[in-house]
XYZ file of C-alpha atoms in Angstrom:
534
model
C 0.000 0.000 0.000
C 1.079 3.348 -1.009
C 2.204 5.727 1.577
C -0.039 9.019 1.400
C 1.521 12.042 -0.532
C 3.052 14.268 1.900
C 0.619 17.626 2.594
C 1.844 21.219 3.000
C -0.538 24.315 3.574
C -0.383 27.174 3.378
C -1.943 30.619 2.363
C -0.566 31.687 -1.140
C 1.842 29.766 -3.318
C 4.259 30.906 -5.727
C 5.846 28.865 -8.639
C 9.618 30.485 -9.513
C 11.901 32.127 -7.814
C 13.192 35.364 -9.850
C 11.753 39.172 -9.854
C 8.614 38.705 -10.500
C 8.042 35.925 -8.314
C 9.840 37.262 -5.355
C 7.345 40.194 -6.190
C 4.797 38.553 -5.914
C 5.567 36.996 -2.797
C 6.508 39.732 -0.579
C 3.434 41.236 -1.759
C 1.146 38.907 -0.774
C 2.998 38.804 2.753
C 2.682 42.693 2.346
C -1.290 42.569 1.685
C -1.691 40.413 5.085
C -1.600 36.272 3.384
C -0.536 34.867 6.489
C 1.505 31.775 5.380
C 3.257 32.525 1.996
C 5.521 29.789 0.256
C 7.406 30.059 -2.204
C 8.885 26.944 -4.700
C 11.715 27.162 -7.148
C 12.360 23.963 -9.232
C 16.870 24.973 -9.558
C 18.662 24.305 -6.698
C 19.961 27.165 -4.389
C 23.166 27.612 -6.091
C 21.082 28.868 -8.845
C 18.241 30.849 -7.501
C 17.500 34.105 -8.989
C 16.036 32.629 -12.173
C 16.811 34.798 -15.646
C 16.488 37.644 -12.995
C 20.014 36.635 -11.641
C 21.670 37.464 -15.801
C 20.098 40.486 -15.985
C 21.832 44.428 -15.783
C 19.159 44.738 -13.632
C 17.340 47.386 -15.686
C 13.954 49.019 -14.855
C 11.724 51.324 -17.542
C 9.738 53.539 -15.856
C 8.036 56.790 -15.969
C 9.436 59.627 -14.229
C 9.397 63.549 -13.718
C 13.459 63.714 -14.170
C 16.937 63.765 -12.217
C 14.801 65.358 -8.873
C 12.148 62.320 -9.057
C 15.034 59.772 -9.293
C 17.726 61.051 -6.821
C 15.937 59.912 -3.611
C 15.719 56.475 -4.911
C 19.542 56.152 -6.015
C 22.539 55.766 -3.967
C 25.416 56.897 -6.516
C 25.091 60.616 -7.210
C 26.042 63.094 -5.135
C 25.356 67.115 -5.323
C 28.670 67.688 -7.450
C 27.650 64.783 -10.280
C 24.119 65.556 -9.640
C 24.880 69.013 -11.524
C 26.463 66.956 -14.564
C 23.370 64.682 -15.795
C 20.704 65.883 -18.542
C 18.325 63.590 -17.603
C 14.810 64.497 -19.208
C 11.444 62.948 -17.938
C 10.156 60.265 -19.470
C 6.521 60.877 -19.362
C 3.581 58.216 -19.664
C 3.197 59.048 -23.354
C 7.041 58.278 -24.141
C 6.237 55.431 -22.432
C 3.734 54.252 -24.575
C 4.816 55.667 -27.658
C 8.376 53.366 -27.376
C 5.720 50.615 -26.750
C 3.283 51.190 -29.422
C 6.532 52.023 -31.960
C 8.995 48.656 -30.997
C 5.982 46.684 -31.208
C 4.692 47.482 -34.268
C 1.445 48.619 -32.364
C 0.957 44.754 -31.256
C 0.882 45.358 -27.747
C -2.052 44.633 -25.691
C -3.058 47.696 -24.671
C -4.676 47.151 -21.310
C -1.780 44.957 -20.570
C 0.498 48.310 -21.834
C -1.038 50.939 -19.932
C -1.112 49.193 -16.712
C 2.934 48.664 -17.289
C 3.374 52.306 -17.908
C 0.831 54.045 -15.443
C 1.997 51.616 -12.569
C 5.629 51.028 -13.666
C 6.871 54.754 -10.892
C 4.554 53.125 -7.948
C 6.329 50.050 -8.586
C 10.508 51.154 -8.794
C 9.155 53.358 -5.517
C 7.754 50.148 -3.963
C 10.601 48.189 -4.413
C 12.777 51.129 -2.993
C 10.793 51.065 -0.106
C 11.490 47.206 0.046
C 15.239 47.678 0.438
C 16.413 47.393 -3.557
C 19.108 49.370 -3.941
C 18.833 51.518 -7.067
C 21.417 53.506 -9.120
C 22.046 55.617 -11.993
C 22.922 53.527 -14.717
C 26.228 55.608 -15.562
C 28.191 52.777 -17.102
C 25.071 50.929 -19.442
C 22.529 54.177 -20.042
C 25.086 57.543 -20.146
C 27.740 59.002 -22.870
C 29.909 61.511 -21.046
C 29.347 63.881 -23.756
C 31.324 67.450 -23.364
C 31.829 66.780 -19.346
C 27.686 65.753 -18.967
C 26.166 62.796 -18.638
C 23.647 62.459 -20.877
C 21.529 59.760 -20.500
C 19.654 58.300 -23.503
C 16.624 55.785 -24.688
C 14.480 56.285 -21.636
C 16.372 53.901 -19.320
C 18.497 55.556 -16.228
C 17.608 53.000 -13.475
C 19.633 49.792 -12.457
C 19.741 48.060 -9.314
C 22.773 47.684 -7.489
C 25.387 44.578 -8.226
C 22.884 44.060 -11.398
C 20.526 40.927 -11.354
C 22.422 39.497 -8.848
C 22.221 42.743 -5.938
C 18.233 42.751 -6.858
C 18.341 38.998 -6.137
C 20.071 39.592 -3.246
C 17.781 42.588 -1.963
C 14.196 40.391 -3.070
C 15.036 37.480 -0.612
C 16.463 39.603 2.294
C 13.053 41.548 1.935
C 11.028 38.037 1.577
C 12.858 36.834 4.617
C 12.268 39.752 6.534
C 7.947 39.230 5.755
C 8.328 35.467 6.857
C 8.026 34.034 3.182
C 9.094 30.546 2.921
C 11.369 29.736 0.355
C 11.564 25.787 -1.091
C 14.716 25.085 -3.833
C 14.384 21.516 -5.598
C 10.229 21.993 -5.799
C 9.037 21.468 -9.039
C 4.946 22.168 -9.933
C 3.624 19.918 -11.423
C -0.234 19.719 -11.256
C -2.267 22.339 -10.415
C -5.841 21.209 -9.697
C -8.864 23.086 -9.044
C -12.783 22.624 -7.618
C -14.872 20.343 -9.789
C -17.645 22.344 -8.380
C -16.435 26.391 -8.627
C -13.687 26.322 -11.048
C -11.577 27.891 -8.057
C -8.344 26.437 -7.213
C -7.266 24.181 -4.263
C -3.736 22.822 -4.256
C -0.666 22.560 -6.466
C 1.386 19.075 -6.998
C 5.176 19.032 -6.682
C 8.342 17.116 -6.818
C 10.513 18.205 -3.594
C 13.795 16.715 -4.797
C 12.403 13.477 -6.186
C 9.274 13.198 -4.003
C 5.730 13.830 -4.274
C 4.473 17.091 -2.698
C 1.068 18.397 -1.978
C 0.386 21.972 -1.367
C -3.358 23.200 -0.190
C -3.477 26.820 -0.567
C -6.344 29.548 -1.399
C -4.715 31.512 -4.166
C -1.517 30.381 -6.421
C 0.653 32.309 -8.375
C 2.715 31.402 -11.668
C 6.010 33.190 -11.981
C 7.846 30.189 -13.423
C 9.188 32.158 -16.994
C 9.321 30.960 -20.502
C 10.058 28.147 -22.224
C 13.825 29.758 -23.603
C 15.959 27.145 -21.567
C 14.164 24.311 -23.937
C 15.484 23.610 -27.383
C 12.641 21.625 -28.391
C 10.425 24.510 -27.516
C 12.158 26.245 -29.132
C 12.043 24.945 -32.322
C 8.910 24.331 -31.936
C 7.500 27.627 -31.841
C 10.656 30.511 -32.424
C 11.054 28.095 -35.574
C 14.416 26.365 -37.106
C 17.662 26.868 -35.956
C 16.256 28.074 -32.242
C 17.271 25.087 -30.931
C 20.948 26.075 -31.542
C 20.658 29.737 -30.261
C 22.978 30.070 -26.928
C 20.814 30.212 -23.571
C 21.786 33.688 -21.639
C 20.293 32.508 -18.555
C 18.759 29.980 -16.219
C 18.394 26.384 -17.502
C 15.827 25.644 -15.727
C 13.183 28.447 -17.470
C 11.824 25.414 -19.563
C 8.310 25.526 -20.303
C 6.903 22.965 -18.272
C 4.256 25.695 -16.292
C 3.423 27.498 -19.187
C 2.649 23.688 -20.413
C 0.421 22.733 -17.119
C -1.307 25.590 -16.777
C -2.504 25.010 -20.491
C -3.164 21.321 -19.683
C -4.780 21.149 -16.188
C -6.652 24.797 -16.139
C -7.694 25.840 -19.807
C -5.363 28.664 -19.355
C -5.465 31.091 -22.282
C -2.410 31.541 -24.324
C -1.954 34.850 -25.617
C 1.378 37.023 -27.024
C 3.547 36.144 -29.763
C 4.406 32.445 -29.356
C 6.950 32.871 -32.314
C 9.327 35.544 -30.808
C 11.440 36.176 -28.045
C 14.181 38.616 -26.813
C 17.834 37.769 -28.661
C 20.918 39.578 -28.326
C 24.428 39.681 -29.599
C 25.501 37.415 -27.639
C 29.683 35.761 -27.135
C 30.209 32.928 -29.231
C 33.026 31.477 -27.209
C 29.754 31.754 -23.792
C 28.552 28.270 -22.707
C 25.906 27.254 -25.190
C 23.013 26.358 -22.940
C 23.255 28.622 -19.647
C 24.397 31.520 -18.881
C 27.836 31.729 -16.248
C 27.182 32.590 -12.904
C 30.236 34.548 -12.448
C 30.229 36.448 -16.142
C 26.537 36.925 -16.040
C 25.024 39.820 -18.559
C 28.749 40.373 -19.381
C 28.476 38.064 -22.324
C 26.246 40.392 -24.112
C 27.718 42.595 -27.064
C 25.850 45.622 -27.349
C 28.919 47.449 -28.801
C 27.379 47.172 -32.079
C 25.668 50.970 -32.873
C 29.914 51.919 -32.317
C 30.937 50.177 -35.019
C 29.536 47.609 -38.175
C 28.581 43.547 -37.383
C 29.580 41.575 -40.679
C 28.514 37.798 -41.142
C 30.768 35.099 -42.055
C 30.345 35.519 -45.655
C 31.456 39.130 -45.621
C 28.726 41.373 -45.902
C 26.640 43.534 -43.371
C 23.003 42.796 -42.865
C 21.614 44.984 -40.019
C 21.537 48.824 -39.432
C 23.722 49.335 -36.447
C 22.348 52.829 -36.663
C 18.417 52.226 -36.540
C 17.757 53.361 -33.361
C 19.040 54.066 -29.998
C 20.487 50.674 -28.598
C 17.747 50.303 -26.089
C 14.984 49.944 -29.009
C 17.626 47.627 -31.247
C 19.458 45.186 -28.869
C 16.951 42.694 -27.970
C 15.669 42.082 -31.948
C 19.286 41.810 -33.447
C 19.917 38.147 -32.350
C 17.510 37.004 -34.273
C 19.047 38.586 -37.038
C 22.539 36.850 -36.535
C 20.836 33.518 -35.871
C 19.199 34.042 -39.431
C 23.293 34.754 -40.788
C 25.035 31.233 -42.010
C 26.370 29.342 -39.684
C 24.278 31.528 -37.215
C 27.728 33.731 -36.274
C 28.532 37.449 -36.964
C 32.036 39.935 -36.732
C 31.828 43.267 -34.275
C 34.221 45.415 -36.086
C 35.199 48.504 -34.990
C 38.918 50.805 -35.327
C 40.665 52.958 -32.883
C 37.784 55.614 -32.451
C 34.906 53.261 -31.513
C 36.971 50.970 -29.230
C 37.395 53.668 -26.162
C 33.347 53.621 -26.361
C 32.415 50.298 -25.557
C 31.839 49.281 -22.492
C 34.396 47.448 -20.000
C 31.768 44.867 -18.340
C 30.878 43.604 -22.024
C 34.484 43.788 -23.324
C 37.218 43.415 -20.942
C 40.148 41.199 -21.831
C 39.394 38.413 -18.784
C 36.068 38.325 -20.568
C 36.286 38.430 -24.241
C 38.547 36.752 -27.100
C 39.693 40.004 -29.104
C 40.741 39.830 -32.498
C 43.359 42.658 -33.588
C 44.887 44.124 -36.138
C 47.176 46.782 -37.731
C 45.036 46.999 -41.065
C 41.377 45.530 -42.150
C 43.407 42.927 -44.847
C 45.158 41.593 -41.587
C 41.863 41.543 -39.582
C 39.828 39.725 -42.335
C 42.905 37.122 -42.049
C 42.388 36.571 -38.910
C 39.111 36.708 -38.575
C 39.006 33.549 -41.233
C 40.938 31.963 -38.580
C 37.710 31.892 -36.260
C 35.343 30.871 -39.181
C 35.075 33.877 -41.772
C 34.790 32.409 -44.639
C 35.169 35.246 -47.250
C 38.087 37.179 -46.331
C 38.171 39.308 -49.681
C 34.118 40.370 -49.352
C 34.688 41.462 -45.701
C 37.720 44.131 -46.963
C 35.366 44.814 -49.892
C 32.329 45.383 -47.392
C 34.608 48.079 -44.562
C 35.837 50.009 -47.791
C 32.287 50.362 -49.497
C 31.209 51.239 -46.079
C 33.787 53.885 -45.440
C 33.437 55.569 -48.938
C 29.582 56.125 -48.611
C 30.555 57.527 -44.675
C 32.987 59.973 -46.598
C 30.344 60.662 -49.112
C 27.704 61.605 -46.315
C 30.167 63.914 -44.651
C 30.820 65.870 -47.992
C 27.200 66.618 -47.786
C 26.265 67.064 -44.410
C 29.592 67.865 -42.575
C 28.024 70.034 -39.631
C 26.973 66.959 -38.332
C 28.716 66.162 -35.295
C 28.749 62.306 -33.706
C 27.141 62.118 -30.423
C 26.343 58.804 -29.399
C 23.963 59.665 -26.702
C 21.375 60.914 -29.777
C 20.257 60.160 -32.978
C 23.325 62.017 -34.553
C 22.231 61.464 -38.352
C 25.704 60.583 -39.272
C 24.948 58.083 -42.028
C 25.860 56.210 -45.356
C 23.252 57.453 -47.432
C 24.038 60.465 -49.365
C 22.805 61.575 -53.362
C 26.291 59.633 -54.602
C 26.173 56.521 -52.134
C 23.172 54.579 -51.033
C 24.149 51.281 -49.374
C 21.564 48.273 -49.705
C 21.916 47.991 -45.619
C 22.240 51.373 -44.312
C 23.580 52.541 -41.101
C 21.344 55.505 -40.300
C 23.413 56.959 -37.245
C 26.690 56.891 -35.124
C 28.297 55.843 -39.036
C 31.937 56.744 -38.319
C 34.548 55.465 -40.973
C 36.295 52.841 -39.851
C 39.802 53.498 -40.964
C 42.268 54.616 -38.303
C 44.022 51.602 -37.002
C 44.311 49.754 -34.685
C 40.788 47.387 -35.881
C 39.070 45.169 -33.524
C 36.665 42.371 -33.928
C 34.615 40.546 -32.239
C 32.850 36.947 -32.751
C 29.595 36.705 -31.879
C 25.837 34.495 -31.834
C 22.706 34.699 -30.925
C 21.902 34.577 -27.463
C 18.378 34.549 -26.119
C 16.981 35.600 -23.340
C 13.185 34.900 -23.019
C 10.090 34.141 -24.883
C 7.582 36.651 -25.507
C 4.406 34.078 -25.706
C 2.901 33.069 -22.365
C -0.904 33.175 -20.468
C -3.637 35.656 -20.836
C -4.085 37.790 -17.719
C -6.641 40.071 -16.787
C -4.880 43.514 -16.264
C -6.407 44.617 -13.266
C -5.722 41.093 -10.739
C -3.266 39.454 -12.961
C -5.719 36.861 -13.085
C -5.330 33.800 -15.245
C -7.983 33.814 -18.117
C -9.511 30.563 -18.817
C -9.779 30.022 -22.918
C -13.020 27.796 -22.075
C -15.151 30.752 -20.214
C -13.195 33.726 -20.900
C -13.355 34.560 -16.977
C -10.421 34.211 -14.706
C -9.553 31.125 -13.070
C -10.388 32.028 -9.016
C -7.210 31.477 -7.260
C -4.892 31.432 -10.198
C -2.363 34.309 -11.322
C 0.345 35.031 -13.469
C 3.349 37.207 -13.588
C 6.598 38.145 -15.666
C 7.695 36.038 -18.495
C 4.717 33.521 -18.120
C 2.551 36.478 -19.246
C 2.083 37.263 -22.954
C 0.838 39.881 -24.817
C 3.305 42.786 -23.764
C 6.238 41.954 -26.486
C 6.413 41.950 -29.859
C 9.501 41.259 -32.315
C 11.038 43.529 -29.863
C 10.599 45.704 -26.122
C 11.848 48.531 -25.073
C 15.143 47.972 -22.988
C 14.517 47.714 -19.572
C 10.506 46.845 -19.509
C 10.518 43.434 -18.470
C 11.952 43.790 -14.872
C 9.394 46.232 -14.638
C 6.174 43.928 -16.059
C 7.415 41.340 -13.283
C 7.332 43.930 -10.443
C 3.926 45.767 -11.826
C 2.121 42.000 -12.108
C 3.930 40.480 -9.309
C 2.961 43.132 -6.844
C -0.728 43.383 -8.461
C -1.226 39.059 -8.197
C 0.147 39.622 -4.345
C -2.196 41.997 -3.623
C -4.956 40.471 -4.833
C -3.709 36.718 -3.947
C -3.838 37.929 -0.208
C -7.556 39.701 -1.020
C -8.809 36.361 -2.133
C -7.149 34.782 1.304
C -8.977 37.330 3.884
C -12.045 37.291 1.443
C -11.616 40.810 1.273
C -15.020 42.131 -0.447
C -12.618 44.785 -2.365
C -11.901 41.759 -4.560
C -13.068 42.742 -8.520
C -15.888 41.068 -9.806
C -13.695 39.472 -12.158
C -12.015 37.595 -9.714
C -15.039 36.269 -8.078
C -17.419 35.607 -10.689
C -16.861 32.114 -10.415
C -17.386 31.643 -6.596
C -20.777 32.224 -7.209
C -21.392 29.754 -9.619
């Protein structure tokens, strides 16, 4: 005879263990849930989910340098008179969303981001996350100013790692229980209401079951899973490098589809890809290295495939709006690889975290023929077209300067600075930042795709973060969703810095509410409860 499964209660449960669910957990211990639990399927050594990887970026609205300053910890009154800094309003917000999306957003989903994206940076301050200018990622020192650029200023301290660091020493200060080695597996609801009453898990090899009154689904995307991958990204996913956890594989997004008729919504087909190191581990990001295997150098210089030729605009757009698209362009290159090139002016602009020696394998040169050489050495296979390519690049920069030489570069703006002119019109242009690249010595750099998450996940109802069921259209009482389990927010593309701040805006919302459904509050919407009545 079987030995009955082993029975934990408790008030609220959340599935994964990064930003949004740490979110959603001190929120709900916030709100008043007594008895809050938390499971992570990775084992300790790797908590933080893709959270852990990231620069630790937040988008958010704000009224300039004076709203900022009491949430950051790195500028005194002496730098404080250096930064131009301009608000970023609640239509710039949703402009950059609307315009990097192609206008694909949800828009509910969208204005509840942007409207509650202050409250939330503020909330988290008030949590203990340590905040900071982002001088080294966000800011050109530009004529002895920091200007900052793209609508992104805030970071968190140490990166991914310090907001880690900051979300459990605030969930261990509200009594949230944390379990590592906890996998969900089933989540099952009321035959009768619809409403749901415990969760299944495997507690490092054994058979779990958790009673609570409200659960939460934090557990990310499926971009850990190759099979997923090609599955739904398309071919050649399944070879694209992992920049994060391992464990973000799909399985939750795959349950809550199975066992509750959750709705899928968002683009199933994309994701967020970078430049990413070819020489990184192929199928998790590095602990130690972290977000420093992204190359983001690119707008500095020109990116070059193995057969020679350019394919991208470096110059389209400010970084921020460009960086998360373009490794799906070099997956989509042969042999899925790409060349950073850049000469002796770009290289004192990129940044040290991304390109430090200890970090990176640099390829040098005295002249482009010698770098093309030795670029073939690391899998270049046209040598000739890649000299061809820098000099057809440089004579339509030269040609642009004839015509409009009062530009000046500035690589905190759209400078302009191109390589279309009335004599030269390249096939791929570079719109802006489009310095010749002729004054040894030349770097270059080998890089892949690297991806970071998947931008299809579960319907949610913007005001709980309620999970919609496809079968009544209602949300499922008891069930909610946050961060990269959520779709609907991100198309093709997002504007840098906007998922950190979906996980904290639906984390804190499905705590909030989580807790309501706990104490019954009666503030609980409608929407939540429709199906307690039934």
């Amino acid at each position: 005879m079987s030995s009955p499964t082993p029975l934990i209660t408790c008030d609220v449960v959340v599935v994964g263990g990064g930003n949004a669910g740490f979110s959603a957990a001190i929120s709900a211990a916030q709100s008043g849930a007594g008895r809050v639990l938390l499971i992570e399927k990775c084992p300790e050594d790797w908590a933080g989910g893709n959270t852990f990887f990231t620069a630790g970026a937040m988008r958010t609205v704000h009224l300039g340098l004076k709203d900022l300053l009491p949430l950051v910890n790195n500028v005194d009154a002496a730098t404080a008179t250096l930064v131009d800094l301009d608000p970023y309003s609640r239509e710039d917000f949703l402009s950059d969303m609307a315009r990097i999306t192609h206008g694909r957003y949800d828009p509910e989903l969208g204005r509840t981001l942007v409207e509650e994206s202050n409250d939330a940076v503020k909330w988290l301050a008030k949590n203990g996350v340590r905040f900071q200018l982002s001088f080294n990622r966000q800011a050109y020192k530009v004529d002895g100013r920091f200007k900052f650029w793209g609508g992104l200023c805030l970071k968190t301290e140490g990166g991914g790692r310090g907001l880690i660091q900051d979300h459990h020493n605030a969930a261990r200060r509200h009594g949230v229980t944390v379990l590592y080695q906890t996998a969900a597996e089933k989540i099952n609801l009321d035959s009768g209401t619809g409403a749901f009453t415990s969760l299944l898990a495997d507690r490092k090899g054994s058979k779990i079951k958790i009673d609570a009154k409200a659960l939460i689904l934090t557990a990310g995307g499926f971009e850990s899973n190759p099979r997923m991958r090609a599955q739904y990204l398309g071919p050649g996913w399944d070879l694209a490098y992992v920049r994060g956890t391992p464990y973000n594989t799909g399985e939750c997004l795959e349950m809550a589809v199975r066992d509750i008729s959750a709705k899928q919504a968002g683009q199933w087909s994309g994701c967020h890809s970078v430049a990413w190191d070819a020489n990184s581990p192929p199928n998790s990001g590095d602990r130690e290295i972290s977000n420093e295997f992204t190359k983001s150098g690119y707008p500095l210089g020109v990116t070059i495939n193995n057969q020679g030729n350019r394919f991208f605009d470096e110059g389209g757009d400010i970084r921020n709006y460009t960086y998360a698209k373009f490794g799906r362009a070099i997956l989509a290159q042969p042999q899925s690889v790409a060349f950073q090139v850049w000469d002796s002016r770009g290289i004192p602009w990129l940044r040290e975290e991304e390109y430090r020696d200890e970090i990176v394998e640099k390829i040098r040169a005295n002249s482009i023929e010698e770098l093309a050489q030795k670029c073939a050495a690391k899998g270049l296979e046209s040598p000739a077209r890649f000299v061809e390519t820098v000099k057809n690049y440089n004579q339509a920069v030269y040609n642009h300067r004839k015509e409009k030489g009062s530009l000046k570069w500035d690589p905190a703006i759209k400078d302009g600075l191109s390589t279309q002119s009335s004599q030269t019109s390249l096939e791929v242009p570079k719109s802006n930042w489009a310095l010749p690249i002729d004054q040894g010595p030349y770097m270059a750099i080998k890089v892949g795709c690297g991806v970071t998450f998947t931008f299809g996940g579960l319907a949610i109802d913007n005001k709980t973060s309620g999970v919609i069921s496809n079968i009544t259209g209602n949300v499922v009482p008891g069930v909610f969703c946050a961060g990269e389990m959520v779709g609907g927010l991100f198309y093709e593309n997002y504007p840098g810095g906007s998922g950190l701040t979906s996980g904290v805006v639906f984390g804190r919302k499905a705590g909030i509410m989580a807790a309501a459904m706990v104490k019954n509050d009666s503030s609980i919407p409608d929407s939540v409860k429709i199906w307690s009545r039934l």
